[in-house]
mmCIF file of C-alpha atoms and ligand atoms in Angstrom:
data_model
loop_
_atom_site.group_PDB
_atom_site.id
_atom_site.type_symbol
_atom_site.label_atom_id
_atom_site.label_comp_id
_atom_site.label_asym_id
_atom_site.label_seq_id
_atom_site.Cartn_x
_atom_site.Cartn_y
_atom_site.Cartn_z
ATOM 1 C CA MET A 4 39.138 -30.128 40.627
ATOM 2 C CA ASN A 5 41.413 -31.985 38.638
ATOM 3 C CA LEU A 6 41.407 -33.448 34.265
ATOM 4 C CA ILE A 7 39.971 -36.211 33.780
ATOM 5 C CA ASP A 8 40.069 -38.897 30.944
ATOM 6 C CA PRO A 9 35.889 -40.460 30.725
ATOM 7 C CA LYS A 10 37.451 -43.392 29.742
ATOM 8 C CA THR A 11 39.762 -44.868 31.898
ATOM 9 C CA LYS A 12 38.356 -42.784 34.764
ATOM 10 C CA SER A 13 42.330 -41.468 35.682
ATOM 11 C CA ALA A 14 42.987 -38.155 37.202
ATOM 12 C CA PHE A 15 45.188 -35.004 36.472
ATOM 13 C CA ASP A 16 46.982 -32.746 37.904
ATOM 14 C CA PHE A 17 44.384 -29.304 37.248
ATOM 15 C CA ASN A 18 48.343 -27.370 36.023
ATOM 16 C CA GLU A 19 49.337 -29.750 34.173
ATOM 17 C CA PRO A 20 50.317 -28.250 30.806
ATOM 18 C CA ILE A 21 47.601 -30.686 28.800
ATOM 19 C CA TRP A 22 45.638 -31.405 26.874
ATOM 20 C CA GLN A 23 44.337 -34.843 25.801
ATOM 21 C CA SER A 24 45.941 -37.576 28.128
ATOM 22 C CA PRO A 25 49.295 -39.229 28.033
ATOM 23 C CA LEU A 26 46.897 -42.465 26.568
ATOM 24 C CA GLY A 27 45.182 -40.012 23.528
ATOM 25 C CA ASN A 28 42.156 -39.767 24.880
ATOM 26 C CA LEU A 29 39.589 -36.899 25.498
ATOM 27 C CA LEU A 30 40.239 -34.450 29.170
ATOM 28 C CA ASP A 31 37.472 -32.875 30.858
ATOM 29 C CA ILE A 32 36.694 -30.782 34.335
ATOM 30 C CA ASP A 33 36.152 -32.666 37.714
ATOM 31 C CA PHE A 34 34.712 -29.340 39.161
ATOM 32 C CA LYS A 35 31.904 -28.422 41.335
ATOM 33 C CA ALA A 36 30.440 -24.872 40.785
ATOM 34 C CA GLN A 37 29.061 -22.750 42.561
ATOM 35 C CA PHE A 38 26.683 -18.858 42.108
ATOM 36 C CA ASN A 39 24.934 -17.572 44.532
ATOM 37 C CA GLN A 40 23.513 -15.507 43.284
ATOM 38 C CA GLU A 41 23.903 -12.633 45.111
ATOM 39 C CA LEU A 42 27.324 -12.089 44.270
ATOM 40 C CA ILE A 43 25.854 -12.521 40.413
ATOM 41 C CA HIS A 44 23.560 -9.713 40.765
ATOM 42 C CA ASN A 45 26.201 -6.675 42.093
ATOM 43 C CA ARG A 46 28.868 -7.885 39.731
ATOM 44 C CA PRO A 47 28.679 -6.274 36.169
ATOM 45 C CA PRO A 48 27.847 -8.230 32.739
ATOM 46 C CA ASN A 49 30.006 -9.861 31.386
ATOM 47 C CA LEU A 50 30.279 -13.721 32.166
ATOM 48 C CA TRP A 51 33.003 -13.550 34.717
ATOM 49 C CA ARG A 52 29.812 -12.553 36.672
ATOM 50 C CA TYR A 53 29.871 -16.699 37.106
ATOM 51 C CA ARG A 54 33.569 -16.252 38.414
ATOM 52 C CA GLU A 55 32.267 -19.097 41.221
ATOM 53 C CA ALA A 56 31.189 -21.393 38.397
ATOM 54 C CA ILE A 57 34.291 -21.270 36.512
ATOM 55 C CA PRO A 58 37.206 -23.771 37.897
ATOM 56 C CA ILE A 59 39.991 -21.154 37.556
ATOM 57 C CA PRO A 60 40.829 -20.793 40.708
ATOM 58 C CA LEU A 61 39.779 -16.820 42.743
ATOM 59 C CA GLU A 62 43.438 -14.944 42.983
ATOM 60 C CA VAL A 63 44.209 -15.801 38.887
ATOM 61 C CA GLU A 64 44.390 -13.056 36.715
ATOM 62 C CA LEU A 65 42.113 -12.991 34.140
ATOM 63 C CA VAL A 66 42.511 -12.190 30.359
ATOM 64 C CA SER A 67 39.314 -10.895 29.154
ATOM 65 C CA LEU A 68 37.690 -8.090 27.821
ATOM 66 C CA GLN A 69 34.598 -8.031 30.242
ATOM 67 C CA GLU A 70 32.695 -10.260 26.982
ATOM 68 C CA GLY A 71 30.395 -12.557 27.779
ATOM 69 C CA PHE A 72 26.060 -10.897 29.513
ATOM 70 C CA THR A 73 24.950 -10.918 25.788
ATOM 71 C CA PRO A 74 21.359 -9.269 25.927
ATOM 72 C CA LEU A 75 18.900 -12.362 24.770
ATOM 73 C CA LEU A 76 16.629 -10.346 22.557
ATOM 74 C CA ASP A 77 12.585 -11.425 22.162
ATOM 75 C CA LEU A 78 12.350 -12.131 18.299
ATOM 76 C CA SER A 79 10.297 -13.990 16.662
ATOM 77 C CA PHE A 80 10.204 -17.040 14.064
ATOM 78 C CA ASP A 81 7.299 -18.127 11.453
ATOM 79 C CA GLY A 82 5.141 -15.430 14.076
ATOM 80 C CA ILE A 83 6.237 -17.984 16.986
ATOM 81 C CA ARG A 84 8.290 -15.687 19.883
ATOM 82 C CA VAL A 85 11.273 -17.026 20.684
ATOM 83 C CA GLY A 86 15.329 -15.993 22.370
ATOM 84 C CA ILE A 87 17.892 -14.494 20.675
ATOM 85 C CA LYS A 88 20.960 -14.840 22.534
ATOM 86 C CA GLN A 89 22.977 -11.475 20.415
ATOM 87 C CA GLU A 90 26.535 -13.910 20.147
ATOM 88 C CA GLN A 91 27.237 -11.832 17.631
ATOM 89 C CA LEU A 92 28.085 -9.042 19.670
ATOM 90 C CA PHE A 93 31.201 -10.234 20.967
ATOM 91 C CA SER A 94 34.625 -8.384 19.945
ATOM 92 C CA THR A 95 35.552 -11.110 18.081
ATOM 93 C CA GLY A 96 32.425 -11.349 16.131
ATOM 94 C CA SER A 97 31.892 -14.554 17.630
ATOM 95 C CA TYR A 98 30.399 -17.207 20.850
ATOM 96 C CA LYS A 99 33.929 -18.423 20.796
ATOM 97 C CA ASP A 100 35.657 -14.971 23.131
ATOM 98 C CA ARG A 101 33.688 -16.860 25.881
ATOM 99 C CA GLY A 102 36.255 -20.356 25.619
ATOM 100 C CA ALA A 103 39.107 -17.703 24.556
ATOM 101 C CA THR A 104 38.685 -16.164 27.627
ATOM 102 C CA VAL A 105 38.998 -19.391 29.859
ATOM 103 C CA LEU A 106 41.312 -20.562 28.010
ATOM 104 C CA MET A 107 43.347 -18.680 27.649
ATOM 105 C CA THR A 108 43.457 -17.976 31.741
ATOM 106 C CA GLN A 109 44.548 -21.218 31.929
ATOM 107 C CA VAL A 110 47.578 -20.922 29.548
ATOM 108 C CA LYS A 111 48.422 -17.269 31.352
ATOM 109 C CA SER A 112 48.809 -18.542 34.726
ATOM 110 C CA LEU A 113 50.261 -21.927 33.442
ATOM 111 C CA GLY A 114 53.398 -19.669 32.605
ATOM 112 C CA ILE A 115 52.797 -21.425 28.513
ATOM 113 C CA LYS A 116 54.787 -18.519 26.549
ATOM 114 C CA LYS A 117 53.530 -19.868 23.458
ATOM 115 C CA VAL A 118 50.425 -21.979 21.374
ATOM 116 C CA ILE A 119 48.879 -23.254 17.950
ATOM 117 C CA GLN A 120 45.090 -23.372 16.809
ATOM 118 C CA ASP A 121 43.787 -24.543 13.812
ATOM 119 C CA SER A 122 40.643 -22.878 13.144
ATOM 120 C CA SER A 123 37.652 -22.767 10.250
ATOM 121 C CA GLY A 124 38.294 -19.455 11.222
ATOM 122 C CA ASN A 125 36.057 -17.521 13.645
ATOM 123 C CA ALA A 126 38.166 -20.359 17.124
ATOM 124 C CA GLY A 127 41.203 -18.821 15.238
ATOM 125 C CA CYS A 128 39.766 -15.110 15.961
ATOM 126 C CA ALA A 129 39.275 -15.429 19.895
ATOM 127 C CA ILE A 130 42.238 -17.308 20.316
ATOM 128 C CA ALA A 131 44.148 -15.202 17.798
ATOM 129 C CA ALA A 132 43.159 -12.293 20.422
ATOM 130 C CA TYR A 133 43.484 -14.035 23.915
ATOM 131 C CA SER A 134 46.917 -14.770 23.335
ATOM 132 C CA ALA A 135 47.681 -11.257 22.070
ATOM 133 C CA LEU A 136 45.578 -9.590 25.206
ATOM 134 C CA ALA A 137 47.767 -11.923 27.702
ATOM 135 C CA ASN A 138 50.870 -11.322 25.657
ATOM 136 C CA ILE A 139 51.608 -15.233 24.264
ATOM 137 C CA ASP A 140 52.548 -15.952 20.935
ATOM 138 C CA CYS A 141 50.411 -17.511 18.736
ATOM 139 C CA THR A 142 50.190 -19.689 15.223
ATOM 140 C CA ILE A 143 47.006 -20.935 13.513
ATOM 141 C CA TYR A 144 46.812 -22.858 10.770
ATOM 142 C CA LEU A 145 44.122 -23.016 7.958
ATOM 143 C CA GLN A 146 42.996 -23.979 5.353
ATOM 144 C CA LYS A 147 43.369 -21.397 2.049
ATOM 145 C CA GLU A 148 39.817 -21.244 1.767
ATOM 146 C CA THR A 149 38.845 -19.975 5.423
ATOM 147 C CA SER A 150 37.017 -16.702 4.660
ATOM 148 C CA PRO A 151 40.425 -13.745 3.792
ATOM 149 C CA ASN A 152 38.559 -11.366 6.286
ATOM 150 C CA LYS A 153 38.551 -13.986 9.217
ATOM 151 C CA ILE A 154 42.450 -14.305 8.375
ATOM 152 C CA ILE A 155 42.914 -10.542 7.787
ATOM 153 C CA GLN A 156 41.153 -9.971 10.632
ATOM 154 C CA MET A 157 44.082 -12.808 12.714
ATOM 155 C CA GLU A 158 47.062 -11.012 10.838
ATOM 156 C CA SER A 159 45.582 -8.218 13.655
ATOM 157 C CA TYR A 160 46.116 -9.348 16.263
ATOM 158 C CA GLY A 161 49.935 -10.076 15.462
ATOM 159 C CA ALA A 162 49.236 -14.369 14.706
ATOM 160 C CA HIS A 163 51.254 -15.623 12.738
ATOM 161 C CA ILE A 164 49.392 -18.087 9.786
ATOM 162 C CA GLN A 165 50.222 -21.349 8.600
ATOM 163 C CA TYR A 166 48.481 -22.591 5.267
ATOM 164 C CA ILE A 167 47.693 -26.381 5.027
ATOM 165 C CA ASP A 168 47.539 -28.117 1.750
ATOM 166 C CA GLY A 169 44.435 -29.768 1.979
ATOM 167 C CA THR A 170 40.166 -30.786 3.693
ATOM 168 C CA ARG A 171 39.313 -29.441 7.433
ATOM 169 C CA GLU A 172 40.573 -32.801 8.330
ATOM 170 C CA ASP A 173 44.304 -31.902 6.936
ATOM 171 C CA VAL A 174 44.681 -29.095 8.707
ATOM 172 C CA ALA A 175 43.473 -31.135 12.325
ATOM 173 C CA ALA A 176 46.607 -33.283 11.896
ATOM 174 C CA ALA A 177 48.573 -30.917 10.805
ATOM 175 C CA THR A 178 47.779 -29.637 13.816
ATOM 176 C CA ILE A 179 47.805 -31.767 16.196
ATOM 177 C CA LEU A 180 51.584 -33.356 14.922
ATOM 178 C CA ALA A 181 52.902 -29.590 16.258
ATOM 179 C CA ALA A 182 51.236 -29.845 19.341
ATOM 180 C CA LYS A 183 53.406 -32.480 19.780
ATOM 181 C CA PHE A 184 55.819 -29.485 20.298
ATOM 182 C CA HIS A 185 53.635 -26.368 21.784
ATOM 183 C CA TYR A 186 50.670 -26.614 23.904
ATOM 184 C CA TYR A 187 47.729 -26.790 22.345
ATOM 185 C CA ALA A 188 44.614 -24.228 22.421
ATOM 186 C CA SER A 189 42.661 -26.122 20.579
ATOM 187 C CA HIS A 190 38.894 -25.205 20.825
ATOM 188 C CA SER A 191 37.222 -29.169 20.451
ATOM 189 C CA TRP A 192 39.976 -30.809 22.469
ATOM 190 C CA ASN A 193 40.914 -28.553 25.595
ATOM 191 C CA PRO A 194 37.892 -28.878 28.045
ATOM 192 C CA PHE A 195 38.764 -25.213 29.468
ATOM 193 C CA PHE A 196 37.511 -23.909 25.905
ATOM 194 C CA MET A 197 34.010 -25.710 27.201
ATOM 195 C CA GLN A 198 34.267 -24.139 30.741
ATOM 196 C CA GLY A 199 34.086 -20.553 29.187
ATOM 197 C CA THR A 200 31.475 -21.411 25.867
ATOM 198 C CA LYS A 201 28.999 -22.370 29.505
ATOM 199 C CA THR A 202 29.123 -19.669 30.443
ATOM 200 C CA PHE A 203 25.670 -19.144 27.723
ATOM 201 C CA ALA A 204 23.352 -21.552 29.708
ATOM 202 C CA TYR A 205 24.382 -19.447 32.989
ATOM 203 C CA GLU A 206 22.765 -16.363 31.400
ATOM 204 C CA VAL A 207 19.681 -17.677 29.358
ATOM 205 C CA CYS A 208 18.882 -19.028 32.307
ATOM 206 C CA GLU A 209 20.009 -16.014 34.706
ATOM 207 C CA GLN A 210 17.973 -13.726 32.292
ATOM 208 C CA LEU A 211 14.685 -16.435 31.883
ATOM 209 C CA GLY A 212 14.353 -15.101 36.230
ATOM 210 C CA TRP A 213 16.700 -17.800 36.968
ATOM 211 C CA LYS A 214 14.678 -20.863 34.993
ATOM 212 C CA ALA A 215 15.613 -23.599 32.477
ATOM 213 C CA PRO A 216 13.671 -22.565 29.533
ATOM 214 C CA ASP A 217 11.967 -25.899 27.208
ATOM 215 C CA ALA A 218 14.993 -26.626 24.436
ATOM 216 C CA VAL A 219 18.426 -25.032 23.071
ATOM 217 C CA VAL A 220 18.623 -24.651 18.844
ATOM 218 C CA LEU A 221 22.416 -24.790 19.003
ATOM 219 C CA PRO A 222 25.230 -25.877 16.161
ATOM 220 C CA GLY A 223 26.825 -28.875 15.724
ATOM 221 C CA GLY A 224 30.617 -28.348 13.896
ATOM 222 C CA ASN A 225 32.460 -28.992 17.176
ATOM 223 C CA GLY A 226 29.813 -28.862 19.297
ATOM 224 C CA THR A 227 31.531 -26.537 21.763
ATOM 225 C CA LEU A 228 28.459 -24.758 22.587
ATOM 226 C CA LEU A 229 26.958 -27.424 22.366
ATOM 227 C CA LEU A 230 28.887 -28.987 25.507
ATOM 228 C CA GLY A 231 29.362 -26.088 27.250
ATOM 229 C CA CYS A 232 24.999 -25.809 27.101
ATOM 230 C CA TYR A 233 25.564 -29.279 29.079
ATOM 231 C CA ILE A 234 27.911 -28.440 31.093
ATOM 232 C CA GLY A 235 25.690 -25.723 32.817
ATOM 233 C CA PHE A 236 22.937 -26.723 32.439
ATOM 234 C CA LYS A 237 24.055 -30.060 33.865
ATOM 235 C CA ASP A 238 26.177 -27.028 37.310
ATOM 236 C CA LEU A 239 23.188 -25.240 37.197
ATOM 237 C CA MET A 240 21.159 -27.949 38.107
ATOM 238 C CA ALA A 241 23.428 -30.074 40.703
ATOM 239 C CA ALA A 242 23.635 -26.616 42.491
ATOM 240 C CA GLY A 243 19.536 -26.373 42.697
ATOM 241 C CA ILE A 244 18.309 -23.781 40.791
ATOM 242 C CA ILE A 245 17.166 -26.030 38.231
ATOM 243 C CA GLN A 246 14.786 -28.778 37.704
ATOM 244 C CA LYS A 247 15.222 -30.236 34.943
ATOM 245 C CA LEU A 248 17.500 -29.754 31.990
ATOM 246 C CA PRO A 249 16.515 -27.909 27.580
ATOM 247 C CA LYS A 250 16.082 -29.794 25.488
ATOM 248 C CA LEU A 251 19.251 -30.122 22.921
ATOM 249 C CA ILE A 252 18.511 -29.562 19.466
ATOM 250 C CA ALA A 253 21.495 -29.814 17.236
ATOM 251 C CA VAL A 254 21.421 -28.924 14.405
ATOM 252 C CA GLN A 255 24.271 -29.376 10.956
ATOM 253 C CA ALA A 256 24.010 -28.600 7.276
ATOM 254 C CA ALA A 257 22.498 -32.156 5.103
ATOM 255 C CA ASN A 258 26.477 -31.644 3.522
ATOM 256 C CA CYS A 259 28.052 -32.893 7.501
ATOM 257 C CA ALA A 260 25.757 -34.683 8.715
ATOM 258 C CA PRO A 261 28.273 -36.925 11.493
ATOM 259 C CA LEU A 262 26.429 -36.036 14.643
ATOM 260 C CA PHE A 263 23.112 -36.461 12.284
ATOM 261 C CA VAL A 264 23.540 -40.324 10.845
ATOM 262 C CA GLU A 265 24.866 -40.610 14.941
ATOM 263 C CA TRP A 266 22.132 -39.932 16.467
ATOM 264 C CA ASN A 267 19.612 -42.413 13.873
ATOM 265 C CA LYS A 268 22.073 -45.203 14.633
ATOM 266 C CA GLY A 269 23.259 -45.162 11.350
ATOM 267 C CA LYS A 270 19.566 -46.094 10.188
ATOM 268 C CA VAL A 271 20.318 -43.348 8.050
ATOM 269 C CA SER A 272 22.522 -42.905 5.812
ATOM 270 C CA ILE A 273 23.985 -39.601 4.110
ATOM 271 C CA GLN A 274 25.680 -40.274 0.147
ATOM 272 C CA PRO A 275 29.126 -37.672 0.911
ATOM 273 C CA ASN A 276 27.826 -35.647 -2.439
ATOM 274 C CA GLY A 277 31.419 -34.440 -2.089
ATOM 275 C CA GLU A 278 29.760 -30.785 -2.165
ATOM 276 C CA THR A 279 30.857 -28.161 0.743
ATOM 277 C CA THR A 280 28.386 -26.155 3.111
ATOM 278 C CA LEU A 281 27.532 -22.201 3.689
ATOM 279 C CA ALA A 282 28.096 -23.069 7.123
ATOM 280 C CA GLU A 283 31.578 -23.180 7.112
ATOM 281 C CA GLY A 284 31.868 -22.534 11.138
ATOM 282 C CA ILE A 285 29.772 -25.994 11.048
ATOM 283 C CA ALA A 286 31.194 -28.394 8.168
ATOM 284 C CA ILE A 287 33.000 -30.662 10.810
ATOM 285 C CA ALA A 288 32.869 -33.930 9.268
ATOM 286 C CA ASN A 289 34.770 -35.856 12.554
ATOM 287 C CA PRO A 290 34.045 -33.642 15.429
ATOM 288 C CA ILE A 291 36.776 -34.977 18.256
ATOM 289 C CA ARG A 292 33.531 -34.714 20.914
ATOM 290 C CA LEU A 293 30.811 -36.690 18.488
ATOM 291 C CA SER A 294 30.096 -39.462 21.395
ATOM 292 C CA GLN A 295 29.814 -36.216 23.893
ATOM 293 C CA MET A 296 27.465 -34.608 20.646
ATOM 294 C CA LEU A 297 25.897 -37.199 21.184
ATOM 295 C CA GLU A 298 24.731 -38.282 24.546
ATOM 296 C CA SER A 299 23.677 -34.114 25.277
ATOM 297 C CA VAL A 300 21.218 -34.517 22.642
ATOM 298 C CA GLU A 301 20.274 -38.508 23.660
ATOM 299 C CA GLU A 302 20.330 -37.808 27.715
ATOM 300 C CA THR A 303 18.001 -34.322 27.322
ATOM 301 C CA LYS A 304 15.732 -35.860 25.340
ATOM 302 C CA GLY A 305 16.481 -33.179 22.480
ATOM 303 C CA MET A 306 17.230 -33.766 18.927
ATOM 304 C CA VAL A 307 19.209 -33.748 15.404
ATOM 305 C CA LEU A 308 18.389 -31.346 12.666
ATOM 306 C CA THR A 309 20.025 -31.277 9.074
ATOM 307 C CA VAL A 310 19.451 -28.161 6.976
ATOM 308 C CA THR A 311 19.844 -27.969 3.181
ATOM 309 C CA GLU A 312 22.200 -24.683 1.629
ATOM 310 C CA GLU A 313 18.819 -23.094 0.320
ATOM 311 C CA GLU A 314 17.476 -23.255 3.497
ATOM 312 C CA ILE A 315 20.287 -21.916 4.403
ATOM 313 C CA ALA A 316 20.650 -19.175 2.426
ATOM 314 C CA GLU A 317 16.720 -18.141 2.186
ATOM 315 C CA THR A 318 17.184 -17.760 6.396
ATOM 316 C CA TRP A 319 20.255 -15.784 6.465
ATOM 317 C CA ARG A 320 18.360 -12.768 3.721
ATOM 318 C CA GLU A 321 15.125 -12.988 6.212
ATOM 319 C CA CYS A 322 17.853 -11.596 9.106
ATOM 320 C CA GLY A 323 18.363 -9.212 6.955
ATOM 321 C CA LYS A 324 15.212 -8.155 6.451
ATOM 322 C CA LYS A 325 15.012 -8.252 9.747
ATOM 323 C CA GLY A 326 17.855 -6.695 10.553
ATOM 324 C CA PHE A 327 20.772 -9.076 11.249
ATOM 325 C CA TYR A 328 23.666 -9.692 9.564
ATOM 326 C CA ILE A 329 24.881 -13.191 10.481
ATOM 327 C CA GLU A 330 27.703 -14.777 8.220
ATOM 328 C CA PRO A 331 25.829 -18.132 6.600
ATOM 329 C CA THR A 332 27.260 -20.463 9.703
ATOM 330 C CA SER A 333 24.352 -18.170 11.920
ATOM 331 C CA ALA A 334 22.268 -18.978 9.219
ATOM 332 C CA ALA A 335 22.045 -22.487 9.390
ATOM 333 C CA THR A 336 21.188 -22.943 13.309
ATOM 334 C CA ILE A 337 18.078 -20.179 12.595
ATOM 335 C CA ALA A 338 16.645 -22.597 9.770
ATOM 336 C CA GLY A 339 17.128 -25.361 11.810
ATOM 337 C CA LEU A 340 14.755 -22.898 15.096
ATOM 338 C CA LYS A 341 12.272 -22.478 12.484
ATOM 339 C CA GLN A 342 12.363 -26.700 11.561
ATOM 340 C CA TYR A 343 11.786 -27.360 15.410
ATOM 341 C CA LEU A 344 9.541 -24.226 15.947
ATOM 342 C CA LYS A 345 6.730 -25.701 13.379
ATOM 343 C CA ASN A 346 6.122 -28.556 15.552
ATOM 344 C CA HIS A 347 6.655 -27.118 19.040
ATOM 345 C CA THR A 348 5.123 -23.422 18.743
ATOM 346 C CA THR A 349 4.498 -23.299 22.886
ATOM 347 C CA GLU A 350 7.315 -24.114 24.354
ATOM 348 C CA THR A 351 10.010 -21.026 25.609
ATOM 349 C CA VAL A 352 12.446 -22.021 22.674
ATOM 350 C CA ILE A 353 16.051 -19.736 22.801
ATOM 351 C CA SER A 354 18.802 -19.991 20.206
ATOM 352 C CA LEU A 355 21.864 -17.270 18.068
ATOM 353 C CA PHE A 356 22.804 -15.983 16.620
ATOM 354 C CA SER A 357 26.080 -17.230 16.692
ATOM 355 C CA GLY A 358 28.597 -14.948 14.489
ATOM 356 C CA SER A 359 29.255 -11.856 12.700
ATOM 357 C CA GLY A 360 28.105 -11.508 9.552
ATOM 358 C CA LEU A 361 30.752 -8.501 8.426
ATOM 359 C CA LYS A 362 33.550 -11.078 8.267
ATOM 360 C CA SER A 363 32.007 -13.286 5.695
ATOM 361 C CA SER A 364 31.246 -10.825 2.452
ATOM 362 C CA ASP A 365 32.315 -13.576 -0.060
ATOM 363 C CA LYS A 366 29.823 -15.938 1.002
ATOM 364 C CA ASN A 367 27.023 -13.577 2.169
ATOM 365 C CA LYS A 368 28.005 -12.623 -2.219
ATOM 366 C CA LYS A 369 26.690 -15.463 -3.078
ATOM 367 C CA MET A 370 23.111 -15.784 -1.402
ATOM 368 C CA LEU A 371 22.039 -12.510 -1.884
HETATM 369 C C1 LIG B 406 32.878 -22.493 15.085
HETATM 370 C C2 LIG B 406 30.553 -21.640 15.647
HETATM 371 C C3 LIG B 406 29.930 -22.483 15.533
HETATM 372 C C4 LIG B 406 29.840 -23.675 15.005
HETATM 373 O O1 LIG B 406 29.971 -23.759 16.653
HETATM 374 P P1 LIG B 406 30.760 -25.240 17.443
HETATM 375 O O2 LIG B 406 31.084 -25.282 18.558
HETATM 376 O O3 LIG B 406 31.768 -26.276 16.686
HETATM 377 O O4 LIG B 406 29.849 -26.533 17.342
HETATM 378 C C5 LIG B 406 29.497 -22.724 14.954
HETATM 379 N N1 LIG B 406 28.920 -20.740 14.272
HETATM 380 C C6 LIG B 406 29.793 -19.522 13.738
HETATM 381 C C7 LIG B 406 29.481 -18.208 14.085
HETATM 382 C C8 LIG B 406 30.853 -20.049 15.007
HETATM 383 O O5 LIG B 406 32.105 -19.445 14.312
#
């Protein structure tokens, strides 16, 4: 079990309190996930049932709210049946809790007393909540435009809020500077986060009777769930549980689509029109793991789809009429799912409601 710089192949001790390599590169985790189906079935329905597949030594005390194993509902969009994971049901209201429970468990076991994080909202809420649970001091760097309900939520967990003037990228830059002095519990940089989001793939597989779906339609912001699925399905394949990787389909807002441009090899250019997107959770212009996101789509023979602001709002209203109150970012993924289903009517397709609508009222109001 090692931290690995995928660029230079250098390995670092698993228990070094680092979130990037000394050269400033990304880190991944080299670890062989194991699955004992009988043990798994006999454990409570939360994501830690895959204990031997998560790179945290067995004796470590978990920072956990017994999260995960979200329902996989059989729903229908445009008359086509799909499985939708209810990721809005997590304690903090989004699937970010998957990454936070694993990352903050590692942080606590390293004896770290203070973390910083930057976020367009939900990752900050999750890191703040699990920091509170672990009794670790937490500061979240934010843009002023972040949904006020998300900020109140972070403050309720006792997190300190640091406002940064400027774009989402300015916030990221300010956090990187502060990370010279404090441990960066980043959902995009820190490889432990993806070791939590990968449990989404395990759950889907178990809920389908230990089978892989044909395709999974996912948000394409920083790609933490996309990359989690890539790692998770590869783990299942390496363990001989599934025989092929599902196609990973990433959805971006047309107003912010760096992966879509990359996937089209630069043949498609999107003129920045200066407009933002309702889907604040995927408005990431420079995702740090962009080349890994591309690899996950290409290796699985997936695709990248973009959705317009009208599609996002229309899909959000459609979900409301089905009884699901989700945030606009989540509606973007479902709008992409609807596009995908048009041409893939016979596949087993899985997607998700990524976050609850309860904390994005300010943005929801504009879509009514
Ligand atoms: C973070 C988030 C996303 C985007 O996920 P990435 O991992 O950044 O691609 C989508 N929906 C919700 C609700 C989120 O919180």
